[in-house]
Each structure stands twice: as C-alpha cells, then as structure tokens.
XYZ file of C-alpha atoms in Angstrom:
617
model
C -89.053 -34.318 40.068
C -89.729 -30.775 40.674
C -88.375 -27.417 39.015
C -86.598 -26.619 42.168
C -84.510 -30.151 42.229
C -84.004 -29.557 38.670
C -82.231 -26.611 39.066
C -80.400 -27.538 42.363
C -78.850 -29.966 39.798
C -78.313 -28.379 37.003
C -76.529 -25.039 38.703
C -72.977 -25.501 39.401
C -71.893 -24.562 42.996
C -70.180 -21.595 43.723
C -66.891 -23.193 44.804
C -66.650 -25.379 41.079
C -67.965 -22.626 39.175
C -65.261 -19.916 40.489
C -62.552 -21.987 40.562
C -62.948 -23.597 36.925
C -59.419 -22.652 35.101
C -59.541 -23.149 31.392
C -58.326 -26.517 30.076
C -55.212 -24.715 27.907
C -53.782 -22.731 30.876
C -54.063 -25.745 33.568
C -50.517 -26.798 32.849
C -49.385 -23.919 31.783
C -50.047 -22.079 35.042
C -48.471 -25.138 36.793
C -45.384 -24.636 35.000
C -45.404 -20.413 35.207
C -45.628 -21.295 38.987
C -42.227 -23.108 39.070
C -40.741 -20.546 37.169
C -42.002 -17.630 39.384
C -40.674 -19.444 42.112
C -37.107 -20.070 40.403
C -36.866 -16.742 39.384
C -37.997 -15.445 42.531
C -36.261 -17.802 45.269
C -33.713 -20.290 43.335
C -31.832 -16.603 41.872
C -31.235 -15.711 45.118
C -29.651 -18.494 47.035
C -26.064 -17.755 45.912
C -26.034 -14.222 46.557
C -25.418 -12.083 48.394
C -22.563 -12.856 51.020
C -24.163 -13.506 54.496
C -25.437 -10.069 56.504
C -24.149 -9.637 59.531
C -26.039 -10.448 62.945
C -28.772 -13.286 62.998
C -27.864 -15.039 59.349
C -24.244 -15.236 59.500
C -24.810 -15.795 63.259
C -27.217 -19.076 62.453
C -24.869 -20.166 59.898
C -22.211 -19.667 62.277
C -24.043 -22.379 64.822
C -24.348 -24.749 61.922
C -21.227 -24.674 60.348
C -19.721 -25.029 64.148
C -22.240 -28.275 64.522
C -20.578 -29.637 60.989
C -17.197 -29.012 62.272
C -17.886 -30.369 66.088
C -19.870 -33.139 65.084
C -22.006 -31.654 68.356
C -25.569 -31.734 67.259
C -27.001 -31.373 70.520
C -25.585 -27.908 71.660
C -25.521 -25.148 69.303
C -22.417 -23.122 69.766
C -21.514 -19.561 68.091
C -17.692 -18.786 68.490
C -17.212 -21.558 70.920
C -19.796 -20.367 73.136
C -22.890 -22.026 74.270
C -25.806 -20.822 72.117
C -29.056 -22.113 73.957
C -31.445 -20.085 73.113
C -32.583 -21.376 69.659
C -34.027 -24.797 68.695
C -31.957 -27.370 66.578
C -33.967 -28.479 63.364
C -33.341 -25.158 61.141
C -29.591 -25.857 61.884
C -29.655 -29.477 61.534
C -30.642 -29.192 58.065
C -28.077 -26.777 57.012
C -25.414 -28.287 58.393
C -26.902 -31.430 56.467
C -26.608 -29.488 53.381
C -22.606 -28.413 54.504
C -22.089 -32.075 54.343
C -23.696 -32.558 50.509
C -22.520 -28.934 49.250
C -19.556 -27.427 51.325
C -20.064 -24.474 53.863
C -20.617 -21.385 51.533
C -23.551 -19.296 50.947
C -25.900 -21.503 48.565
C -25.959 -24.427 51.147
C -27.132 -21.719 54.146
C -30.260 -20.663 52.678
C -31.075 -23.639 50.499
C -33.281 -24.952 53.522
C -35.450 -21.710 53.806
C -35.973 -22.034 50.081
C -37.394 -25.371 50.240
C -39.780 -24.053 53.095
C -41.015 -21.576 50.767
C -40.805 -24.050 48.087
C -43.149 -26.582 50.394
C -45.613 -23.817 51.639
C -46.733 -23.128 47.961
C -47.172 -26.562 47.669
C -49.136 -26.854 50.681
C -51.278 -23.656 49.420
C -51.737 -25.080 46.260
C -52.986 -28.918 47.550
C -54.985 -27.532 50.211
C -56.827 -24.212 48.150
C -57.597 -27.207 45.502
C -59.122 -29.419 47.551
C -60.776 -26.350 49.822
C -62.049 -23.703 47.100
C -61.112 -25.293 43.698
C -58.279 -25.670 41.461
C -57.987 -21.836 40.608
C -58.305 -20.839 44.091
C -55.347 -23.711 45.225
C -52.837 -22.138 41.997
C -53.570 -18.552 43.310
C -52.421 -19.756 46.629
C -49.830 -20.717 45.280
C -49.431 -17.568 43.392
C -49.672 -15.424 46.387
C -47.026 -17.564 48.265
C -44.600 -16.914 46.192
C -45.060 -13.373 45.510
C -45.967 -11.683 48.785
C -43.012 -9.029 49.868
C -43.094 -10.484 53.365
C -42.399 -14.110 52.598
C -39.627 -12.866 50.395
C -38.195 -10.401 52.572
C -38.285 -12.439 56.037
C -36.218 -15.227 54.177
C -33.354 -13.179 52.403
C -32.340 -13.665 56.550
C -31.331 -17.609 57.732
C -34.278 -17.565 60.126
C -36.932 -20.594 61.133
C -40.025 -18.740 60.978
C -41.154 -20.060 56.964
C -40.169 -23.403 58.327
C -42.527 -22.767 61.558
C -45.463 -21.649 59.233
C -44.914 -24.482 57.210
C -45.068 -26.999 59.925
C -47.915 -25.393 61.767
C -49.732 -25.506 58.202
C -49.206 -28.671 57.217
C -50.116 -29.795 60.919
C -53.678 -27.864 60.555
C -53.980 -29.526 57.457
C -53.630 -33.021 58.545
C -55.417 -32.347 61.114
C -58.588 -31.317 59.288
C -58.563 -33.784 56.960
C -58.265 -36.423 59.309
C -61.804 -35.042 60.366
C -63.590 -35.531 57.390
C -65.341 -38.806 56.830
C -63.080 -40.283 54.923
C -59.944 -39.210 56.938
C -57.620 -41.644 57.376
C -55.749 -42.725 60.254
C -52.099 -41.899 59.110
C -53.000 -38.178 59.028
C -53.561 -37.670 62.687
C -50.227 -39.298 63.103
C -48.513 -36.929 60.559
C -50.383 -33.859 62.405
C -48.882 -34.569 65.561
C -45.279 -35.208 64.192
C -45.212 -31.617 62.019
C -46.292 -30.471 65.843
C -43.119 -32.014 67.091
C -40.905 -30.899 64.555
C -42.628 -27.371 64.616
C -41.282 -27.427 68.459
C -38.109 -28.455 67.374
C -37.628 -25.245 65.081
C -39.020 -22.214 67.355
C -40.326 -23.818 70.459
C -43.326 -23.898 72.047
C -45.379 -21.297 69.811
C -45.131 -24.397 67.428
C -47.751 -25.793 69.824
C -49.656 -21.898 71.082
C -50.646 -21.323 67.676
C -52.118 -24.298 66.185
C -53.029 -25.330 69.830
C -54.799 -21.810 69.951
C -56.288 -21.856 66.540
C -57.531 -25.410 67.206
C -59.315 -24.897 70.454
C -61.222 -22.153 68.986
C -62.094 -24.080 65.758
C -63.355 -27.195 67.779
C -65.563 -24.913 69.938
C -67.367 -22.961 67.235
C -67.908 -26.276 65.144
C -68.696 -29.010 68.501
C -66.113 -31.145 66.883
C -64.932 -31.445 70.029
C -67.009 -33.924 70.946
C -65.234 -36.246 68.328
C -62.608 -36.838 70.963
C -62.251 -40.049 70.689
C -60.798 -39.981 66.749
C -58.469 -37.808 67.737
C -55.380 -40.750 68.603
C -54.350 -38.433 71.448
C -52.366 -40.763 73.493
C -50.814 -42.369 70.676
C -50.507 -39.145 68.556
C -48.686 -37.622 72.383
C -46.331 -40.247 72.316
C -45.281 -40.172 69.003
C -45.125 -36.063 69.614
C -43.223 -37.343 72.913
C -40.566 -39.319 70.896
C -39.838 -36.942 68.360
C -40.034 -33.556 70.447
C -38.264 -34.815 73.840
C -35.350 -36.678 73.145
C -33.116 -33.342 72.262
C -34.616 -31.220 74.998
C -33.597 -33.364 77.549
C -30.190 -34.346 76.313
C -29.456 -30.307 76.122
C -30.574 -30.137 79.917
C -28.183 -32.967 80.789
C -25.463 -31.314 78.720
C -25.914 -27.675 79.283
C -26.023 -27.287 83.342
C -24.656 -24.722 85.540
C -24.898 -20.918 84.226
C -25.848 -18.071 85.139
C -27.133 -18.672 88.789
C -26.684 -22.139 88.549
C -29.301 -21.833 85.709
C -28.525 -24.152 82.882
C -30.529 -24.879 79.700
C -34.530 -25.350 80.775
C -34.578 -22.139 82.862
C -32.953 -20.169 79.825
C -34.823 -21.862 77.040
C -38.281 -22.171 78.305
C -38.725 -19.468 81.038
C -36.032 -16.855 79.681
C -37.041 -17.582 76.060
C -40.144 -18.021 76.386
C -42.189 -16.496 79.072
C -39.782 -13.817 79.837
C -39.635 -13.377 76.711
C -43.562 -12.989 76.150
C -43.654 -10.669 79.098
C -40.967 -7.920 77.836
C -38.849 -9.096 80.927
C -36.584 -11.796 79.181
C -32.480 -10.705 79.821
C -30.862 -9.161 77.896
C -33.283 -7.111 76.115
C -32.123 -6.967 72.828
C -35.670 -6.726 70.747
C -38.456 -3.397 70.461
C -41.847 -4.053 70.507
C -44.003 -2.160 67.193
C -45.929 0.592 68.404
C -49.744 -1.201 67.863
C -50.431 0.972 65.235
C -47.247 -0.092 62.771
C -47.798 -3.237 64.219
C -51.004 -4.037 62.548
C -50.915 -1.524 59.736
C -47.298 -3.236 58.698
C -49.343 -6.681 57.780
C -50.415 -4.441 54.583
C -46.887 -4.081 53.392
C -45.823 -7.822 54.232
C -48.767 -9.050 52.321
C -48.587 -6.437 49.044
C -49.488 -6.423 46.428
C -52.690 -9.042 47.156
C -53.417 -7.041 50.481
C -55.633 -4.849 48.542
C -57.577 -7.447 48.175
C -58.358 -8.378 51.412
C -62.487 -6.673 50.821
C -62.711 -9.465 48.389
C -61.398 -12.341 51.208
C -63.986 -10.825 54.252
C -66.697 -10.616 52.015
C -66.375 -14.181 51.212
C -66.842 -15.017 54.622
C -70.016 -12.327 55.446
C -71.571 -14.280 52.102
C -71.157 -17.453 53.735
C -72.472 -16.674 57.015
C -75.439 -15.114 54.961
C -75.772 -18.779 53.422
C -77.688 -21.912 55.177
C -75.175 -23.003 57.786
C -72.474 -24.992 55.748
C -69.566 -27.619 57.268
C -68.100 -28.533 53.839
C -64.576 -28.497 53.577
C -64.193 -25.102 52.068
C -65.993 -23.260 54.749
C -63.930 -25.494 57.747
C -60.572 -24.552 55.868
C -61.827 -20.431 56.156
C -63.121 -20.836 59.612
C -59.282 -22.247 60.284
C -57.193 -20.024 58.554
C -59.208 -17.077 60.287
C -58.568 -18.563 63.515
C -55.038 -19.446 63.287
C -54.167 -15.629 61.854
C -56.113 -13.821 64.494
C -54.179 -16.056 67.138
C -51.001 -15.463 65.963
C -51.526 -11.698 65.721
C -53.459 -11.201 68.764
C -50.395 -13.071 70.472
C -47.468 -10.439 69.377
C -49.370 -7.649 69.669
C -49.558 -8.490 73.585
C -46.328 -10.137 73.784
C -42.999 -8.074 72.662
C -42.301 -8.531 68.509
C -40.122 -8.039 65.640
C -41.586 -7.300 62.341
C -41.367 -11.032 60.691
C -42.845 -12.672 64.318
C -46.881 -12.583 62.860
C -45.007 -14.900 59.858
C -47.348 -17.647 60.549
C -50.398 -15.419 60.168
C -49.140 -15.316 56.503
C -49.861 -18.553 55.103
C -54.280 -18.604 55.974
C -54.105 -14.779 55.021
C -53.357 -15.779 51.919
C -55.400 -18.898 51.468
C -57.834 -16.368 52.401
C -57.378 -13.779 49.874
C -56.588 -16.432 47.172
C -60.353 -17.528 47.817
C -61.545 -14.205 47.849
C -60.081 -13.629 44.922
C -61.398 -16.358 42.985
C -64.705 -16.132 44.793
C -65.236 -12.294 43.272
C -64.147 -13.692 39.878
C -66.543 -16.118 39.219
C -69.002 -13.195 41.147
C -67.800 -10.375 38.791
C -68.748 -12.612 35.682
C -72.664 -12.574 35.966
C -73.558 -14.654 39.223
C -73.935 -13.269 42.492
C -73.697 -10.280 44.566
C -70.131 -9.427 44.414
C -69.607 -7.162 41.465
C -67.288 -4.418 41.369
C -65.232 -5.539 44.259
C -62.494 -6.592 42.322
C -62.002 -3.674 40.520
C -62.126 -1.280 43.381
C -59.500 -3.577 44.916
C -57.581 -3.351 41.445
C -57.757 0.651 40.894
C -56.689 1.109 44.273
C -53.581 -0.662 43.674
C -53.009 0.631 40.731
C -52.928 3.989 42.126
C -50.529 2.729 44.819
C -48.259 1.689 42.101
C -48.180 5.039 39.969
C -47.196 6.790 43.242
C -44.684 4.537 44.653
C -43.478 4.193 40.677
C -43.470 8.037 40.179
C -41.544 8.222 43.626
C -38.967 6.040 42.468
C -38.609 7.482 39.237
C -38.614 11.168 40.787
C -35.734 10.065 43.185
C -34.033 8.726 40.004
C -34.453 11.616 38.350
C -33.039 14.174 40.911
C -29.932 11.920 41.417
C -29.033 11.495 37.319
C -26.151 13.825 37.906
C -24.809 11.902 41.029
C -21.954 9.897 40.726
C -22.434 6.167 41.266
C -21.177 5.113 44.686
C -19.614 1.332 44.357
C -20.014 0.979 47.588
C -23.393 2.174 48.861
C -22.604 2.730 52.828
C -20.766 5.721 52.354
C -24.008 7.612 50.712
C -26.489 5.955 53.271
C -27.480 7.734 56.756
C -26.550 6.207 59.380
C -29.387 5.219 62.584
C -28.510 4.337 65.763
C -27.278 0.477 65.479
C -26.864 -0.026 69.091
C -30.244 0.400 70.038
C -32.390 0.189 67.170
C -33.047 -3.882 66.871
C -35.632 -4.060 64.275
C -34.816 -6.040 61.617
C -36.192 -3.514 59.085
C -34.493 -0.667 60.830
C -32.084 -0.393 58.122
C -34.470 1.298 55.657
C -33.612 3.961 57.783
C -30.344 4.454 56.600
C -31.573 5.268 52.786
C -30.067 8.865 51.707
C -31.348 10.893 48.555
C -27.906 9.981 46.906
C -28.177 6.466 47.794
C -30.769 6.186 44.519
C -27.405 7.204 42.456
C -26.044 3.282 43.593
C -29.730 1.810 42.762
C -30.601 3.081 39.373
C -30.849 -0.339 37.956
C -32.969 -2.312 40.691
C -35.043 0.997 41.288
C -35.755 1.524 37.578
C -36.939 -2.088 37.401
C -38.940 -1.514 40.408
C -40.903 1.576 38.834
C -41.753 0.356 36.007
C -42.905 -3.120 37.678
C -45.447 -1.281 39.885
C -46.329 1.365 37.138
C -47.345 -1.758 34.520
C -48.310 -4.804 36.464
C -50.861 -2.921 38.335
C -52.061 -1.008 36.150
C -52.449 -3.914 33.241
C -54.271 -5.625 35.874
C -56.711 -3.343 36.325
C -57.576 -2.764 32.541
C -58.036 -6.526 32.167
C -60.357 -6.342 35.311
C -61.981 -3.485 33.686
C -62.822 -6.205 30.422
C -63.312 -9.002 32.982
C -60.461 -11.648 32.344
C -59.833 -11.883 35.612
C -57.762 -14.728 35.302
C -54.973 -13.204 33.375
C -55.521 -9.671 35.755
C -54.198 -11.792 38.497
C -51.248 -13.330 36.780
C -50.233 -10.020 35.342
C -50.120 -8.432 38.982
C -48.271 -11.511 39.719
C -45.710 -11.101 37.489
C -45.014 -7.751 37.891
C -44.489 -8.520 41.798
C -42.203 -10.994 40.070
C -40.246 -8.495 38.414
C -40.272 -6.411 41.806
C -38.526 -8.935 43.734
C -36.094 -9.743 41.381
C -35.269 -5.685 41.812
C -35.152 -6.027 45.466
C -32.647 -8.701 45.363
C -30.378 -6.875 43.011
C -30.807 -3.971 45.267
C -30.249 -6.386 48.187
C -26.907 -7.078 46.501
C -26.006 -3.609 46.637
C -26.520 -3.643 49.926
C -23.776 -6.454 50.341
C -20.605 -4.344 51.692
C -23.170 -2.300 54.187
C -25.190 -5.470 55.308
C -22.260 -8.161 55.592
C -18.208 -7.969 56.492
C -17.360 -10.677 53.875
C -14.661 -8.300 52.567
C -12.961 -7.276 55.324
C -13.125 -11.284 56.492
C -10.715 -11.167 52.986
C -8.564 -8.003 53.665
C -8.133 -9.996 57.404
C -7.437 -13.531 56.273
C -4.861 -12.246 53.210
C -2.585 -10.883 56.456
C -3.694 -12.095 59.565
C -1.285 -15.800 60.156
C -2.772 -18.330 62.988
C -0.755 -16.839 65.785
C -2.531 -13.085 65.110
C -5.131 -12.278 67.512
C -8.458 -10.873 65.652
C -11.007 -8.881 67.763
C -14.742 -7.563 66.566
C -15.279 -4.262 69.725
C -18.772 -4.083 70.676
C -21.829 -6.964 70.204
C -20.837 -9.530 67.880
C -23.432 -9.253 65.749
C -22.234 -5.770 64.134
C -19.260 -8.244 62.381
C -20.869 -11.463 62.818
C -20.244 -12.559 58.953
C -16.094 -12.396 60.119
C -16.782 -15.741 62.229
C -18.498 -17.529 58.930
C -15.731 -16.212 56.460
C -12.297 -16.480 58.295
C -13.953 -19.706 60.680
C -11.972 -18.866 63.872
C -12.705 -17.536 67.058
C -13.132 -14.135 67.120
C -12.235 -12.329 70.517
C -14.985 -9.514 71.712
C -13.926 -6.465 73.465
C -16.961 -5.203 75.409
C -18.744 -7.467 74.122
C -20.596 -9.716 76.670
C -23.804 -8.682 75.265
C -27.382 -10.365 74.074
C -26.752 -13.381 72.852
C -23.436 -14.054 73.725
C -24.163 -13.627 77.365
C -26.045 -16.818 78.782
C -23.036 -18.739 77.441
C -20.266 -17.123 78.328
C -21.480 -17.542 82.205
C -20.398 -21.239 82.165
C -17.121 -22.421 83.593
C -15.689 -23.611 80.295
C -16.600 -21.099 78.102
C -13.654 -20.286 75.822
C -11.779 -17.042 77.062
C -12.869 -14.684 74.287
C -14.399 -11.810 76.335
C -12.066 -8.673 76.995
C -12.361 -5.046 78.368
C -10.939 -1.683 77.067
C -7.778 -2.260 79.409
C -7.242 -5.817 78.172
C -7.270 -4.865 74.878
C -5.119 -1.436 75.142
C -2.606 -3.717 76.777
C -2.338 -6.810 73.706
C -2.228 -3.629 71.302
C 0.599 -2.240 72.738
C 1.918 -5.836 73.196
C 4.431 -8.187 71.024
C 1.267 -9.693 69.121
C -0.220 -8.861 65.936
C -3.711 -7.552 66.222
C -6.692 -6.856 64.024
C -9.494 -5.462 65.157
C -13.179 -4.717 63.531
C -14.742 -1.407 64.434
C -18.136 -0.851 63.137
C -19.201 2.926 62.222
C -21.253 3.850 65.391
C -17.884 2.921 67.947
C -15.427 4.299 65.768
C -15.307 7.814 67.322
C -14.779 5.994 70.473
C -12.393 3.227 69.720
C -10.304 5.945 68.215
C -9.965 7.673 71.325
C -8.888 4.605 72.628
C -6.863 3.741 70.610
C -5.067 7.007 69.366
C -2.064 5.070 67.260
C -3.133 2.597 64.923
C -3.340 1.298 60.968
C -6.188 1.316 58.963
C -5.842 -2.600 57.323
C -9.326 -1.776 55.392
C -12.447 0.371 55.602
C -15.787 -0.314 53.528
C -19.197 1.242 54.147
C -17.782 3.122 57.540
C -16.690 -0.412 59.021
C -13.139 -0.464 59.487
C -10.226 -2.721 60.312
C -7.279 -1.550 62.539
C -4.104 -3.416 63.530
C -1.419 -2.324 65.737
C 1.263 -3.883 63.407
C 1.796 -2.281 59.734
C-alpha cells in the first residue's frame, strides 16, 4: 500500500476533525443547551400581558374557537376572520382546553416551535457537519435576536420555518442510499401542515429551494423515488379537507366573494403584488431590507465570512455529494429563495423568518469549520478572530451607548409607567412591527435602568471574553461565552419588554372596564381594533368599533350575518347622549379628535396616553 493511501487513512476528514467536542463537555453542553433555552424562552411565557394588535388579536380567534367549538372559521369579535390559516390556532386553543385561556397557554405553542427548531438544528448539523457543528446550531437557534424577538408576538412564522425545515430534511435524507421510505411520507405531511399554518409559501419556499437543489445536483432524474402520487395524496388529505369546508362555510362577501377569492387571490397574490385590500402593511426600503438580516441574526452574523468561506473551500475541493455539502447547497438555496421572494413581494420585518433556520446551520458550520482551521490545519486562520474583534467592538459601542444614556438620565425620576416618557410615531400609518422603537425618548432610559444595565454589561463582557479566548485559541468555550452573554441580553430584553406592558397591551384598562362596566353597558374601542385589541382577550365580549371597518375587520364584516358591531361618529354621539352606560377606549393618536367629539365626558382610566371615557360617572 502506498504512502499516499496511508495517509488518506490515517488523516481525519475535515468534517470529524472540526466537529470533535471533548468527551467531558458532550453532556454538559447538552444540558447548558436546555437551560439557555429555559432561561431564554420558558421565562417568558407568562409574561407580559398580551400586546395589542396581531397577538391578542390571534389569541382572540383561538379563544373564540374554544368557546364556539367552531374550528373551521376563525372569528375575531364575532366576525369572520378568513384571512389566516387554522393550525397555529388549533393548537392554542388545544392548550385553552389543558391550561385555561390566560397568557402562558397563548404562547406555549410558539415556544415549542422554537423548542423543535433547535432540535432540528442540532439532529441535522450532527449528522451534516459533526456533533459540534449540530450543538452550535443549536446554540445559535436559541440565541439569535430575531428568533427571540419575532416570537414575543403569537405569530406562525417559527412554526412555518419549522415545518419547511423539517420537510427539507426528510426530504434529503430520504435521498441518501439508505433513505427510507417513511421519510418521503413525513416530508410531504410537514408540507401539508406547513400550508395549514401560513398558506401557500409553505409550498413556494421549499418548492423553490427544491427545484433549484435538484437542478444543480441532476437528482432530478431520481424521479421515480420520490412517492409523488402517494406522497400528493397524503399532502391532499391532510392540506384539503379544511380549505374546502371554509369555502362551503364562508360564501357570499364582499362582491359575492367568499373565502377562496379572499384567502388565495387577496392573501396571496394580491398580496405579493402590493395590490391586496386593505393595505395595511409597508414594504422595507431594499436597503433596510437586507441590511436588517444583520440585526435579526446578531450576535453570530459577524460571522457570516467564516460560513461563505466554507462554501468557496468546498467548491475549491474535488466535487463532493456527501451529506454535509448537500445540506449547505440546501440551506443556501432555501435562504436566497425566501429573501429574494420579499424583497420583490411587499414585507414586514419577521416575513424572511424562514431564511433564519439554514443561515444559521450555515454559520454554525462555518463556525466550527474555522475552528478546527484556526488550530493548525488548513487555510482558514485568522478568520475567526477578525469576526470576533469586530464584534467585540460592536459591543463596547452599543454597551458604552447604553451606559452613556444611563448615565445622563441618573437624575430622572423613574416613570412606572413608561408611555408617558416615550415619543409618540404615527400609529395609524406606520405598520411595521418594529415601528415602536421609534417611540424611545432620552428619559425613557430612567424606566429601563435595570434591563439596560444588564444589557451593557452583557455586550461589553460576552464579546469581548470571546475574543480573548479566540485570541488563545479555545474556540470552543469563545463560542459559548458569546452565547451566554446573548443569553443574558435576552433575558434584559424581556424585562424591558415587561416594561413595555402598559404601552404595548390594554390589559389594565380591560380591569378598570370590567370592575364597572355590568352586561347591559355598551363598550366601544374608536378607530382600528387593533390599537385596543388586548380589551377583547381580557373582558371576552364583543367590543363595538366606531370607525372602525378597517384592515382586518373588513372582509368579514361584508357578510349578511355579521354581528352589528360597526358604528359611525353620529351613531355613537347619539348612544352617548343616550339612557345607556358607555365606555369607550381612545388610543393617544385619536384623542385630540374624539375629544372634539365628544366635548362632555369622564375619564374612567388613562395609562400610557390610552384612555377610557364613559358618558355615565
């Protein structure tokens, strides 16, 4: 036997060599990932109330589904809410029925999705780039801002880009030789229930990211393994029985329009083309748009030299179709699909979510890759550190920002509730769900000293430590130290979050109005229902709308038995001069006009600019 087959041999491959973990820390990193995720996720779930618009407004749908016993047609205030698909509300009315309708039972299914996508990135990294690569997938998961700031909301969009995942997943493994039959089957039925949670993007992306794969690789050809009229009817039986029983149910709108115009072309299409009524979502100027994807993915974002020059090394190499290289080639795929797509069609910020899950199997491998490269072998050195001081300068600024801001606002008094120190933006027109960062004031830090300390000193340390151990090479415990810190971060932003509570949600003014208002009283939310949303979850009643036949309460309200909640300026000028008891929600940016409508009134309760009138004492 030659020298040459000695040594192919004898020399560990890249992929076991970077992603040994040393025996004493496998468990333990096993365990520190349950408790990141506890600390991170699990801490958060009973606090704080439910904001106002889309999460009190999708726990509003469920808890109305518990009540009704209607799973088929979501409803919001009585009215008909088409426009979303069921499975996201299916599960937390399911966890109503174990746990009562309160806050912990609402977001409990998001935080299993999380929960289940770090599992996913921890299975699949393993079995892709190695066991270290798989627990910093897991790692990043966890402890990316984005995936913990698009779930503090009760949307589907983890649950999507867990489904669309795990589909991939099954998918490829069901190409390798020994693939097993079962796992096209499961493919096509996370396909079916990724329609049933945000529609047909469930099938665009992977569809998208698929078709691309098989025509760069000629697995194409393969057709035949593929159980594709099998795997369509089992998609068929899972995906199609509540589509068409919402058609049947949900006919004659709007123009004689009933469920599959407004859910597939309104929804979708429209939607896609800026055109869908009413417009009630911006689209990110391209430049935010992409530049944003550096924020959602911080801190390991910095990183992402380390993840592209894995794949420039491995085009570099003989042509390989191992797993490890068919799991990059995917996840590259799939993101650039999904953020090719918003950045044509119209977006909100947490749309590209899907893109997050193979960004980060992406940098986890990059990661590791530059490692095991930065330790002797290969041509990789010094990438890691670059990646590392870089950050670490990003946290001393933000951290001497933070602490500056402190500093200037020691003498401030502290402001128990924080919306009467916070600017106020233009609510009516401004939908972006981050738009709210807006409203931070220089005395706002005087209500924040606690989460914004912890904050600065998180992103002074963690990235800093990390570099220094980079600097010596133990790479391992660099990463872990950054990921702790982020840790740390989090739990800030959730205490700050909580601060937020009287701004974000109406929970409290639900109280002041259910400790007065008696079954007969009439209570009224002027302007979109989303401004006071959180009143329908906490005082579960209808809520009448003055002026307030508006974005999603529109499509509804055009059918014949929609419950009679809509009003104008006259009708309600007449009930408040009227025997009844009335209570009516104003929030801040309609106050100046509701008060010139209303010129005699009481103030019931007021909290962060959001008031409460009646026309009775």
């Amino acid at each position: 036997m030659g020298s040459h087959q000695l040594s192919a041999i004898s020399t560990p491959t890249i992929s076991e060599e970077a992603n040994r973990v040393p025996q004493p820390l496998r468990a333990a990193s096993y365990w520190a990932l349950a408790v990141m995720f506890v600390a991170v996720y699990v801490g958060s779930l009973f606090s704080p109330a439910l904001l106002d618009d889309a999460d009190s407004t999708h726990a509003e749908a469920a808890r109305e589904m518990f009540v009704s016993g209607d799973y088929v047609t979501l409803h919001v205030n009585g009215v008909r809410y088409l426009e979303k698909a069921p499975l996201p509300y299916w599960m937390v009315a399911f966890c109503y029925h174990i746990f009562g309708v309160n806050e912990f039972a609402s977001r409990l299914p998001m935080a299993l999705s999380v929960l289940l996508l770090g599992v996913l990135a921890v299975a699949w990294g393993r079995r892709a780039f190695g066991e270290r690569a798989g627990i910093y997938a897991g790692l990043l998961v966890y402890t990316s801002a984005g995936v913990f700031l698009f779930t503090r909301v009760l949307i589907p969009d983890v649950l999507l880009s867990l489904l669309i995942a795990a589909s991939l997943y099954f998918f490829l493994n069901a190409l390798e030789r020994d693939g097993h039959a079962w796992q096209w089957y499961a493919g096509y039925a996370c396909l079916a229930l990724g329609v049933l949670t945000k529609g047909l993007i469930a099938l665009a992306f992977p569809g998208g990211a698929a078709f691309l794969y098989l025509a760069v690789t000629g697995e194409w050809r393969r057709w035949r393994e593929f159980r594709l009229a099998s795997g369509l009817a089992l998609f068929l039986l899972i995906a199609a029985p509540w589509h068409i029983l919402a058609g049947l149910r949900n006919t004659g709108g709007q123009g004689g329009h009933g469920f599959f115009w407004f859910y597939f072309v309104n929804e979708h299409f429209l939607r896609f083309l800026g055109r869908r009524y009413p417009r009630d979502y911006n689209k990110l100027p391209w430049a935010l748009y992409w530049s944003l994807h550096l924020v959602w993915l911080f801190p390991w974002s910095l990183y992402l030299p380390a993840a592209i020059r894995t794949i420039i090394d491995e085009r570099r190499a003989p042509r390989r179709s191992d797993f490890g290289a068919r799991t990059r080639l995917l996840c590259w795929t799939l993101s650039g699909v999904v953020l090719v797509f918003f950045a044509i069609s119209t977006n909100q910020e947490y749309y590209t979510f899907p893109a997050y899950f193979p960004l980060l199997m992406l940098l986890a491998d990059g990661i590791a890759q530059c490692e095991w490269s930065d330790c002797g072998f290969g041509v990789r050195k010094g990438w890691l550190r670059i990646s590392a001081g870089a950050l670490a300068v990003v946290g001393l600024a933000a951290s001497a920002t933070l602490l500056t801001l402190l500093w200037q606002s020691r003498h401030l008094p502290f402001a128990p509730d924080i919306g009467i120190v916070l600017a106020m933006h233009n609510m009516d027109t401004d939908t972006l769900s981050t738009s709210h960062v807006l409203d931070l004031s220089y005395a706002s830090f005087a209500a924040l000293r606690l989460p914004a300390a912890l904050a600065a000193v998180a992103l002074m340390m963690a990235p800093l430590l990390s570099f220094l151990l980079r600097i010596r090479r133990r790479h391992y415990a660099a990463t872990w130290a950054l990921a702790a810190g982020m840790a740390i971060f989090l739990v800030a932003a959730h205490i700050a979050l909580g601060r937020f509570g009287p701004y974000l949600s109406s929970k409290d003014l639900a109280r002041e109005i259910a400790a007065r208002a008696r079954p007969e009283d009439r209570v009224m939310i002027y302007g979109d229902q989303a401004f006071g949303s959180s009143l329908l979850f906490y005082l579960q009643r209808p809520v009448e709308l003055v002026e307030g036949r508006t974005t999603s309460m529109w499509f509804g309200s055009t059918f014949p038995d929609a419950p009679k909640i809509y009003m104008s300026d006259a009708d309600l000028q007449r009930y408040w001069t009227g025997q009844e008891r009335v209570f009516l929600f104003v929030p801040p940016h309609l106050k100046a006009k509701v008060d010139a409508l209303l010129p005699s009134k009481v103030v019931v309760a007021e909290i962060s600019g959001k008031y409460v009138y009646s026309n009775r004492p």
